[in-house]
Short mmCIF file of C-alpha atoms in Angstrom, two decimals:
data_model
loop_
_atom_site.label_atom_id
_atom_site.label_comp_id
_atom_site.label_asym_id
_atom_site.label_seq_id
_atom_site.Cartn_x
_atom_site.Cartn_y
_atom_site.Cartn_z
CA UNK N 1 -92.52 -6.05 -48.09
CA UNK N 2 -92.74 -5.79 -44.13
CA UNK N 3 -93.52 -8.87 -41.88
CA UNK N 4 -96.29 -11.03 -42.83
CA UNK N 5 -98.83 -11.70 -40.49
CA UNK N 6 -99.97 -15.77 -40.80
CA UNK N 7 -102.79 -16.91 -38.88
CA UNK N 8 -102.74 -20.05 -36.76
CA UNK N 9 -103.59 -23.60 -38.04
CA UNK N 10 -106.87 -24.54 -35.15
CA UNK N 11 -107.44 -28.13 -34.17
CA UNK N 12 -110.86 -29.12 -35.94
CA UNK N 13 -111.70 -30.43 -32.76
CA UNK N 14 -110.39 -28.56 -30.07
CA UNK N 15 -109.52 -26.11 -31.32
CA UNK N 16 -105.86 -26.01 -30.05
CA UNK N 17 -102.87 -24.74 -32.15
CA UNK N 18 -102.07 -27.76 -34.33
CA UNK N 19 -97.83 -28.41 -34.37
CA UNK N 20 -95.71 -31.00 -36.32
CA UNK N 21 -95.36 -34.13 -35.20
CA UNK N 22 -91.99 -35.91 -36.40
CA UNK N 23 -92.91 -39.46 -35.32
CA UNK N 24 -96.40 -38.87 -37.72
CA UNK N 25 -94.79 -36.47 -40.15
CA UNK N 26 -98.39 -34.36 -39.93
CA UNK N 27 -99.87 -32.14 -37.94
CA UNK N 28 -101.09 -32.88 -34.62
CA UNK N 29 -102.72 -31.30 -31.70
CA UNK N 30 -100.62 -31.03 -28.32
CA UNK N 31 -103.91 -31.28 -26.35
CA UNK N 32 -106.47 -34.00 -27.92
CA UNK N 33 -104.25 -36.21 -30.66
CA UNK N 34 -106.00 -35.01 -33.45
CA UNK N 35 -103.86 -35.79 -36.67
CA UNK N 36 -104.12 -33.29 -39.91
CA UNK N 37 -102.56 -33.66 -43.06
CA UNK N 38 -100.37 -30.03 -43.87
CA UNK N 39 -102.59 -28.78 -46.05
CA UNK N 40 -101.89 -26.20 -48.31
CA UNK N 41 -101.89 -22.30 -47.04
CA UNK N 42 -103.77 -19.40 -48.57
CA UNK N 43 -101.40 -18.34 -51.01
CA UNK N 44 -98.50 -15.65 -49.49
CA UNK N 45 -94.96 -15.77 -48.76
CA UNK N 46 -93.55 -17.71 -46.23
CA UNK N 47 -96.86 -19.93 -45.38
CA UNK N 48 -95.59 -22.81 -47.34
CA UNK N 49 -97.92 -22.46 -50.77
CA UNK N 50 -94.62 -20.87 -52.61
CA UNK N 51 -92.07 -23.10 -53.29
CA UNK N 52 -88.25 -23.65 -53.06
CA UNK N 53 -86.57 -20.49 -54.57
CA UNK N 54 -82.98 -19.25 -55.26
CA UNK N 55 -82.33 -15.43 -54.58
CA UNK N 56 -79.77 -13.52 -55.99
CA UNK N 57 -76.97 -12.77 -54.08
CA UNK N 58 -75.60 -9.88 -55.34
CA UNK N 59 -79.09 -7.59 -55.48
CA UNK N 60 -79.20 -8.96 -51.67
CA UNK N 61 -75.88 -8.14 -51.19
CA UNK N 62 -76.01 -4.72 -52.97
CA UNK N 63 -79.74 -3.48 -51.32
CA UNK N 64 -78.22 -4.82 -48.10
CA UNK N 65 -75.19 -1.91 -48.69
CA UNK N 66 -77.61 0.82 -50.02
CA UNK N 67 -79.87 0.17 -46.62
CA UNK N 68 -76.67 0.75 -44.74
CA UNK N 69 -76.10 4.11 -46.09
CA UNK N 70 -79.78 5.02 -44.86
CA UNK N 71 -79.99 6.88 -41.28
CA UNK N 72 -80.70 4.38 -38.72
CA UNK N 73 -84.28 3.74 -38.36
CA UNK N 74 -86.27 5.21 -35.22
CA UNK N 75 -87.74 3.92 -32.12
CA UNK N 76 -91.58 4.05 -33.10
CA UNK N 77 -92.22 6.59 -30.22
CA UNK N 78 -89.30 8.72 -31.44
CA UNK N 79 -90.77 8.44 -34.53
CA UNK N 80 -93.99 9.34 -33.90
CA UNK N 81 -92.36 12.69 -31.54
CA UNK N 82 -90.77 13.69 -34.82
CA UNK N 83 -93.20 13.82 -37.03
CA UNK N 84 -93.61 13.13 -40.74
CA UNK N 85 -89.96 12.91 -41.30
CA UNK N 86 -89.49 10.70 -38.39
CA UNK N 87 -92.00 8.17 -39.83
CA UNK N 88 -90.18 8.22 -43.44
CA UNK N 89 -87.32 7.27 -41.89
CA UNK N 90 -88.40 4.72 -39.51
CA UNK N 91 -89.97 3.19 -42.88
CA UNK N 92 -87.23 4.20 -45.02
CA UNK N 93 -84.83 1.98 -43.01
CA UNK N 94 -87.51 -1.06 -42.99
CA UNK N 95 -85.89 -3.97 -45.11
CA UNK N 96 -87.60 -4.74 -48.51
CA UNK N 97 -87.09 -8.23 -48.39
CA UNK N 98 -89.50 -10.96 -46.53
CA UNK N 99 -89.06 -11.30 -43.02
CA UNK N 100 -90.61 -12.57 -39.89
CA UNK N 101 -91.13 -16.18 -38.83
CA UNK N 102 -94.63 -15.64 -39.74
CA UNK N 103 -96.32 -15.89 -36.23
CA UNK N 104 -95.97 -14.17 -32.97
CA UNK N 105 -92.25 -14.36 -31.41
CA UNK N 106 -90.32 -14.18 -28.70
CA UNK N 107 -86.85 -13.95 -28.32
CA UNK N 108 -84.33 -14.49 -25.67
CA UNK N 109 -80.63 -14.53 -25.65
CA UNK N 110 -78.07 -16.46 -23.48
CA UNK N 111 -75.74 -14.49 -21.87
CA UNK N 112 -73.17 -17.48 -21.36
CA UNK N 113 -73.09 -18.94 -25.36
CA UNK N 114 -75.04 -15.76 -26.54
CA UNK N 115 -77.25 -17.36 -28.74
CA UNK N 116 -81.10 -16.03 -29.62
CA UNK N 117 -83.78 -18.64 -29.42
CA UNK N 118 -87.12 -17.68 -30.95
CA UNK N 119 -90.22 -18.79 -29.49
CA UNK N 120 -93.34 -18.71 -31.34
CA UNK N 121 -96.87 -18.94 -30.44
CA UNK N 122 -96.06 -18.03 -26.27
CA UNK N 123 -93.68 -21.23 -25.91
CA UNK N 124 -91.05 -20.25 -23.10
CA UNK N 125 -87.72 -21.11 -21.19
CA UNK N 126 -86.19 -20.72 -17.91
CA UNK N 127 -82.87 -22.00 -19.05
CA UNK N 128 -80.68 -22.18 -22.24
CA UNK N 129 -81.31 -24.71 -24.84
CA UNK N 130 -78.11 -24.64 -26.18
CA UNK N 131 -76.07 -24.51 -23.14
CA UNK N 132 -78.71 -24.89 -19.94
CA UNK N 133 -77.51 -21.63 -18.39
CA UNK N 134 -80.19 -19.76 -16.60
CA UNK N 135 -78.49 -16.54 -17.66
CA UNK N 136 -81.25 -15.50 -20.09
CA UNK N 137 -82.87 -12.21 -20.91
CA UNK N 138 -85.60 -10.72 -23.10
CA UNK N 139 -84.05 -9.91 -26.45
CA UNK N 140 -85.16 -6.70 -28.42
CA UNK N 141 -84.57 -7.49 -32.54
CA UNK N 142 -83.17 -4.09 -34.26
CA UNK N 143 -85.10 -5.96 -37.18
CA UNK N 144 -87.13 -8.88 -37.80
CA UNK N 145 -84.81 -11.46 -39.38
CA UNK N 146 -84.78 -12.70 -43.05
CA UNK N 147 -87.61 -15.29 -43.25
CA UNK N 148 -86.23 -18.78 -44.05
CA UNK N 149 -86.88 -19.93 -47.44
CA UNK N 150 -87.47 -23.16 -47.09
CA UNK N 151 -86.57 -25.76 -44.17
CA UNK N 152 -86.13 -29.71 -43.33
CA UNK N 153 -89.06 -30.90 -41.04
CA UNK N 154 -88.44 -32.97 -38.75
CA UNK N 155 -88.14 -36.76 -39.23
CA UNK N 156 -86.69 -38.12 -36.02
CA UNK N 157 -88.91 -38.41 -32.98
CA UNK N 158 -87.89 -37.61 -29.96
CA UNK N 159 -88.23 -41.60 -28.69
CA UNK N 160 -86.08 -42.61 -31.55
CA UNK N 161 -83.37 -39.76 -30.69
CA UNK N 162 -83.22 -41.29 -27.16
CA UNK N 163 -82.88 -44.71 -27.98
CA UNK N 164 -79.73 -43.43 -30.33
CA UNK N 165 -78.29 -41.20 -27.69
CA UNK N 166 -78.48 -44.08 -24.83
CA UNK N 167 -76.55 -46.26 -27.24
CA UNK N 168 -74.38 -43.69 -27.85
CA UNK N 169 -73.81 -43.14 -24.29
CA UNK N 170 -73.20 -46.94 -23.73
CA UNK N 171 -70.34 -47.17 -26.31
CA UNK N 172 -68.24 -45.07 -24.53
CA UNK N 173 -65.72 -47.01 -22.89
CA UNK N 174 -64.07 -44.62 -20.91
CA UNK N 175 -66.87 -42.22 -19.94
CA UNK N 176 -67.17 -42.05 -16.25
CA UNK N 177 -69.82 -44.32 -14.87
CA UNK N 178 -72.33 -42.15 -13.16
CA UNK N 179 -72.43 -40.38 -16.76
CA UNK N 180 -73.78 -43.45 -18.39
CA UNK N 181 -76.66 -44.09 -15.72
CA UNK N 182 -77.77 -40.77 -15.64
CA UNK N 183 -80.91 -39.64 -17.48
CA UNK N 184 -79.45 -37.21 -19.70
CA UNK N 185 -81.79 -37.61 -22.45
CA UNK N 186 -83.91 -36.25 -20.17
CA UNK N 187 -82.54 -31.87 -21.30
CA UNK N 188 -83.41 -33.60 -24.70
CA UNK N 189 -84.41 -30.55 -27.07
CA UNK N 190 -85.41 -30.53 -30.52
CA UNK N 191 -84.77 -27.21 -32.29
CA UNK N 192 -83.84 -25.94 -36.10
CA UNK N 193 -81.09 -24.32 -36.73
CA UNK N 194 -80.29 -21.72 -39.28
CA UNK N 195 -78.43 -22.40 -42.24
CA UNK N 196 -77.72 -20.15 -45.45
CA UNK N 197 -77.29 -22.01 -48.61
CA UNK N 198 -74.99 -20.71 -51.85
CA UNK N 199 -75.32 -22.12 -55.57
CA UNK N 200 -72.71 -20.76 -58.04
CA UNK N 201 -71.10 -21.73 -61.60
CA UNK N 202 -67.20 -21.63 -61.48
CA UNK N 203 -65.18 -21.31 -64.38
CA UNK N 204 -61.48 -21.52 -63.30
CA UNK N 205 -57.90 -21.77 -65.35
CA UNK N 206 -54.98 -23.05 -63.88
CA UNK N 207 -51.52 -22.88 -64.09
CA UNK N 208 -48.93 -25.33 -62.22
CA UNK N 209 -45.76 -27.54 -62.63
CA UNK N 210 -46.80 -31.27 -63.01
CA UNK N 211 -43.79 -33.48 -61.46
CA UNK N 212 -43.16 -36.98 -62.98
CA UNK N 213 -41.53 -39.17 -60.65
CA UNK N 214 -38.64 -41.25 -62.19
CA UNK N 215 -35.60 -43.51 -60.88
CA UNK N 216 -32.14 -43.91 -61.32
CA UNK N 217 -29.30 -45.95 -59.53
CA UNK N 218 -26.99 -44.42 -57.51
CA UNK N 219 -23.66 -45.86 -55.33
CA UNK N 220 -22.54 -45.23 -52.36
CA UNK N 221 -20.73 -47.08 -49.74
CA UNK N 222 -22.24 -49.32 -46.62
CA UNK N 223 -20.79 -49.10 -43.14
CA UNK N 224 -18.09 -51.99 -44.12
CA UNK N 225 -16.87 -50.21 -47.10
CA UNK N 226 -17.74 -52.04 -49.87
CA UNK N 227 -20.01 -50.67 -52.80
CA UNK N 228 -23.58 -50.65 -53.22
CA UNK N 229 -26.21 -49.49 -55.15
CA UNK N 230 -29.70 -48.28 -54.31
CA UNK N 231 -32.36 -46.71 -56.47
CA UNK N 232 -33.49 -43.05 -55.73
CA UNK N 233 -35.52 -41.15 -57.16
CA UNK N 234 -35.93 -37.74 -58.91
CA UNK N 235 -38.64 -35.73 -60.53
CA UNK N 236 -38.98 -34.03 -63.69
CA UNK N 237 -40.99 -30.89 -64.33
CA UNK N 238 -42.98 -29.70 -66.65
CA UNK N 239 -45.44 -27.08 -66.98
CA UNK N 240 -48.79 -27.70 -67.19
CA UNK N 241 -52.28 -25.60 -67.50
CA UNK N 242 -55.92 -26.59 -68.18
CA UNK N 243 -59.75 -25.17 -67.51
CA UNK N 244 -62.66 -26.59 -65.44
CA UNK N 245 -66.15 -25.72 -65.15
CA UNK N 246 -67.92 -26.53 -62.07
CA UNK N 247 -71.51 -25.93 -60.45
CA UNK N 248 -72.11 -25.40 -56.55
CA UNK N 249 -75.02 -26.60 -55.70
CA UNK N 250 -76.45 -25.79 -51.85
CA UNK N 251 -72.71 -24.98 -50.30
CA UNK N 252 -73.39 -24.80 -46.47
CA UNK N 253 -72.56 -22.03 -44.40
CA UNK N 254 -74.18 -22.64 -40.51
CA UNK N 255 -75.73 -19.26 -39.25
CA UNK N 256 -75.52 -20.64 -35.59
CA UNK N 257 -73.33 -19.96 -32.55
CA UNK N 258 -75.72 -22.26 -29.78
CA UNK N 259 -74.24 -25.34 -31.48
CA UNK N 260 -70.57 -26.43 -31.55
CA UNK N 261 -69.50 -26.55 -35.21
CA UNK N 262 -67.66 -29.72 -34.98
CA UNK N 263 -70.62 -31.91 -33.78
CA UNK N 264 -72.42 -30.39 -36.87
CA UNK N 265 -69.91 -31.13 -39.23
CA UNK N 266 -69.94 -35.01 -37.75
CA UNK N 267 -73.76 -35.33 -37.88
CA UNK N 268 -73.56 -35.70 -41.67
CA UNK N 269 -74.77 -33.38 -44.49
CA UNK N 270 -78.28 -32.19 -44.62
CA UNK N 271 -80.36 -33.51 -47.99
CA UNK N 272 -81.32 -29.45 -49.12
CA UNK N 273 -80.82 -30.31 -52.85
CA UNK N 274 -83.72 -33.13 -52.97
CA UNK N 275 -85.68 -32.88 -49.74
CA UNK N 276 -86.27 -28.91 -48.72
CA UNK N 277 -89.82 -28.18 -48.32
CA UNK N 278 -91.66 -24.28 -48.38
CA UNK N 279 -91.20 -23.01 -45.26
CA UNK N 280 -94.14 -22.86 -43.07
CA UNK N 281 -95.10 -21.35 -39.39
CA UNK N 282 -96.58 -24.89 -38.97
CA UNK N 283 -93.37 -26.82 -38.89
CA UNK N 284 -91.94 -24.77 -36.63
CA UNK N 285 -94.94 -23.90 -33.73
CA UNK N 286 -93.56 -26.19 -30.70
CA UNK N 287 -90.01 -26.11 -31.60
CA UNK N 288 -87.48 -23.55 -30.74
CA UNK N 289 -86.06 -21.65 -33.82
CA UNK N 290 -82.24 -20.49 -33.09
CA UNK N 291 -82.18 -16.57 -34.92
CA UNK N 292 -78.97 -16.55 -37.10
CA UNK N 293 -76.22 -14.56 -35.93
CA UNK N 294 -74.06 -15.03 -38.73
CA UNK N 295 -75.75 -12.70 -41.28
CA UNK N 296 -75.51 -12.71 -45.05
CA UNK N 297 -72.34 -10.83 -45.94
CA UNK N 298 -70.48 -12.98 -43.51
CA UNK N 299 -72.15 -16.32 -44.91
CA UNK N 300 -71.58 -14.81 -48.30
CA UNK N 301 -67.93 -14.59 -47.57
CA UNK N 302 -67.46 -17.64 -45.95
CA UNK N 303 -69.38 -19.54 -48.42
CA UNK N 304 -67.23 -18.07 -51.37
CA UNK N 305 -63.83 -19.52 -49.14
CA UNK N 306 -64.90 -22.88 -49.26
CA UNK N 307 -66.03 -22.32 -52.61
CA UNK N 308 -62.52 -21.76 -53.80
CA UNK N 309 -60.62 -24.53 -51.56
CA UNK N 310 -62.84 -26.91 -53.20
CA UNK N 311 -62.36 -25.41 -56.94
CA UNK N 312 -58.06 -25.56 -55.99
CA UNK N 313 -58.97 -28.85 -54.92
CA UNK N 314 -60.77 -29.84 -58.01
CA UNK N 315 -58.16 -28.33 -60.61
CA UNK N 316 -55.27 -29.53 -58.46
CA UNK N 317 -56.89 -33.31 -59.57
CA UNK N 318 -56.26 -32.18 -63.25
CA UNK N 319 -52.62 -31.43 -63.37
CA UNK N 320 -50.99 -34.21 -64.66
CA UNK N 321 -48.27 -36.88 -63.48
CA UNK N 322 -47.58 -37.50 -60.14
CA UNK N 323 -47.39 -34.52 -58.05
CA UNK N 324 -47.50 -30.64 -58.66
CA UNK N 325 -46.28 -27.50 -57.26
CA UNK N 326 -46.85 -23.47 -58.13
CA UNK N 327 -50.60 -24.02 -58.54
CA UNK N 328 -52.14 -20.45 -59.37
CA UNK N 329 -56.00 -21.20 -60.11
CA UNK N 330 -58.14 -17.97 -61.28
CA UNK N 331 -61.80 -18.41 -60.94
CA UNK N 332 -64.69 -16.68 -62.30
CA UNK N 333 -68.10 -17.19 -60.11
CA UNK N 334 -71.41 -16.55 -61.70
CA UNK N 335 -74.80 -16.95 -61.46
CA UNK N 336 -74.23 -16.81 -57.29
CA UNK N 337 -77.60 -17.55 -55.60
CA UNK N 338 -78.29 -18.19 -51.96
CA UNK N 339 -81.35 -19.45 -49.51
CA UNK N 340 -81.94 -18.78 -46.15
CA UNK N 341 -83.24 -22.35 -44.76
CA UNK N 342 -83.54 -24.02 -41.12
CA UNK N 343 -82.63 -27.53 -40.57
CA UNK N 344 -83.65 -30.20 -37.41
CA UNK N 345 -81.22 -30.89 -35.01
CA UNK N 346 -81.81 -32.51 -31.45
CA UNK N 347 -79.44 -31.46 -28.56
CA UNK N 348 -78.49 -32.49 -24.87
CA UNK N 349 -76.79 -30.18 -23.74
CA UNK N 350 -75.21 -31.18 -19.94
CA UNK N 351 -72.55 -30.13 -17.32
CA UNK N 352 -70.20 -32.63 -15.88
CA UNK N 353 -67.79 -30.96 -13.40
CA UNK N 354 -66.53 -27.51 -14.51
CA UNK N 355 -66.92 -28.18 -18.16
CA UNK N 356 -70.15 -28.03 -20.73
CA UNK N 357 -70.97 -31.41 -23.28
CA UNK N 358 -73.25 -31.09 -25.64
CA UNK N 359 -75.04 -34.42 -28.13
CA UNK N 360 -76.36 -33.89 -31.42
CA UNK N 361 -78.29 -35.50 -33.51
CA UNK N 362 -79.48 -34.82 -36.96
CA UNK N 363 -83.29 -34.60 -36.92
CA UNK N 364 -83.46 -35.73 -40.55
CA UNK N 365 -81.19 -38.81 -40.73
CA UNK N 366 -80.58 -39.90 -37.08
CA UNK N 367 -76.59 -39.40 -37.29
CA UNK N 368 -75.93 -38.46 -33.60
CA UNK N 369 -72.06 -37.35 -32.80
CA UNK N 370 -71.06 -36.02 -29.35
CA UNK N 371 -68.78 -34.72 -26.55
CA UNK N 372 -68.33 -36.92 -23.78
CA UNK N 373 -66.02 -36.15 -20.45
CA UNK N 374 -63.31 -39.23 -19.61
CA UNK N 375 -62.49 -40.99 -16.58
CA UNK N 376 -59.33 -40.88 -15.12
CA UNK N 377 -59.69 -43.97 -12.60
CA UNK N 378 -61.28 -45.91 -15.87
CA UNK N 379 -58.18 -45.05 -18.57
CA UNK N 380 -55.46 -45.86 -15.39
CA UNK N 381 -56.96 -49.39 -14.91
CA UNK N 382 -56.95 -49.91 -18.38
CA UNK N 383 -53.43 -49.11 -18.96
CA UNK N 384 -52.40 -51.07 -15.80
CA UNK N 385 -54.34 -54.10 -16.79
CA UNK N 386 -52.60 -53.78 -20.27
CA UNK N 387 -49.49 -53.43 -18.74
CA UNK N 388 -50.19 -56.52 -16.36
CA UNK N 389 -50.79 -58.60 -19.57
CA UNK N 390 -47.98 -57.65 -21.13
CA UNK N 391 -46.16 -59.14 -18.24
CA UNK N 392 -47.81 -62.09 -18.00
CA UNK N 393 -47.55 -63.17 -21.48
CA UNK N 394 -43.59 -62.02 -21.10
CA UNK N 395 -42.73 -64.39 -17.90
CA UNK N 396 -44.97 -67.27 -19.98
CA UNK N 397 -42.56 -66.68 -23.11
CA UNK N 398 -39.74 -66.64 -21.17
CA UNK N 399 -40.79 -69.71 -19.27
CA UNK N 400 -41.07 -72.03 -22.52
CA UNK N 401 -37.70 -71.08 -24.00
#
């Protein structure tokens, strides 16, 4: 299929381009208020009537590796110069499966962070979102990405983010000062972020030596020379092998480079087994949609790796007794299914001296987690005035014996 063309959701009243609204959880018009329940979309992919669906992996995977082996597509005007067989392979080369955002974009990429923001529906920026760097330019796709799946909507206004991140901001002991009074909530953006998602069934054997811990008493001789005994203890091995059977369900991979991955991984997890909905162009007209730059073979791969830490983990909590060692797991992954989704983050991204912070919070649940610079003056009065109490309560000790 190429790129589906959706048209835009009008205002009944204005006529304006309707957008979601997280603090209503509807649609609602940017110019007169009007509020309109998402209705459902004449039926087609990617406009929200089809719902939440697993692809394969491995037909992705494997039409991704025959597409490779095609020439590289042409520039429609070279195309066009060479003729017939410079149109077959310009569509030869044009991906089978569903792509697009499913309205008119516009992309830029940062030349500081490098990440590509889409725009849809004429929304534009002078500056970053991820990292506020005015080093932007015009981005030309070699191919419109995958379409997402399915997505989180917003949930979190923007008023309830702030109120978070100012509290936030307060608990910081040792943040400088002029951090804390400044109105950084006011780069405040709220943008979704690309995530792929990997199901799989594991069946895994194991082999290991299970330790059991036992004690026996042992002499030796103190500092004096006279005997003791103590009790030490030793381990006994034995070896030890079992099965397990295990089911992945919605192991996240990020697709983003805009965002540092340790705020993400303290924001908490994102509900995508219970609360993904069809991905529409109406959730996302207004908001900025970050264009994944870590594609499916590396997701793929990376999702498989934490796949199998967590399956050693799991048979590792079979082997029996009290510790093990030699642990050789073998597992067999079927049934391997992925989704292309976006999920609602909102970021302040800020400088403070030489160095970039960013704030995140999760536009589903509210979890915000940050980067914060310290003050020097602040932690050197703190350690003095500890210090200065330690000496006080010293000379009052020393003044009741």
């Amino acid at each position: 299929m190429g790129k589906v063309t959706v048209g835009k959701h009008p205002c009944p009243e204005c006529g304006g381009d309707l957008q979601w609204n997280a603090a209503k959880q509807a649609l609602a018009c940017p110019y007169c208020g009007t509020i309109v329940p998402l209705s459902e979309a004449a039926e087609a992919v990617g406009d929200g009537s089809v719902g939440v669906v697993e692809q394969d992996l491995l037909d992705a995977l494997a039409r991704m590796q025959a597409q490779d082996a095609q020439p590289p597509p042409l520039p429609p005007q070279d195309a066009k110069q060479a003729g017939v067989l410079g149109m077959l392979q310009s569509m030869a080369a044009t991906p089978q499966a569903q792509r697009g955002y499913g309205a008119q974009p516009r992309e830029v990429q940062c030349q500081s962070c490098h990440a590509i923001s889409v725009f849809v529906d004429g929304k534009v920026a002078d500056r970053c979102e991820f990292c506020g760097s005015p080093s932007i330019i015009a981005h030309e796709s070699l191919g419109d990405a995958i379409t997402p799946q399915s997505l989180l909507p917003f949930r979190i206004s923007d008023g309830q983010v702030r109120d978070a991140i100012r509290k936030w901001y307060g608990n910081r002991w040792f943040a400088p000062s002029r951090l804390k009074t400044a109105a950084l909530t006011d780069t405040l953006k709220g943008m979704y972020l690309p995530y792929w998602t990997f199901d799989a069934n594991v069946d895994a054997r194991w082999t290991a030596e299970a330790g059991y811990h036992y004690y026996v008493t042992v002499s030796y001789r103190d500092a004096q020379g006279n005997t003791q005994t103590r009790q030490e203890q030793r381990t006994r091995w034995e070896p030890a092998s079992g099965s397990l059977q295990h089911f992945f369900d919605d192991e996240l991979v990020p697709g983003t480079v805009g965002v540092h991955p340790e705020l993400l991984q303290k924001i908490g997890n994102f509900p995508t087994t219970s609360d993904l909905k069809p991905y529409s162009p109406e959730f996302v007209r207004g908001w900025t949609v970050e264009r994944y730059q870590v594609d499916l073979r590396q997701a793929a791969q990376q999702g498989e790796a934490q796949m199998q830490s967590q399956t050693r983990a799991l048979c590792a909590e079979q082997v029996p007794g009290d510790t093990y060692r030699n642990l050789q797991v073998h597992g067999d992954y079927r049934n391997r299914t992925f989704k292309h989704i976006l999920v609602p983050v909102w970021l302040v991204s800020y400088t403070y001296g030489s160095r970039s912070f960013q704030v995140l919070g999760n536009g589903y649940t509210g979890e915000i987690a940050g980067e914060r610079p310290y003050s020097a003056w602040k932690i050197f009065f703190a350690v003095l005035s500890g210090v200065l109490a330690l000496l006080v309560l010293l000379y009052v000790m020393g003044m009741l014996q």
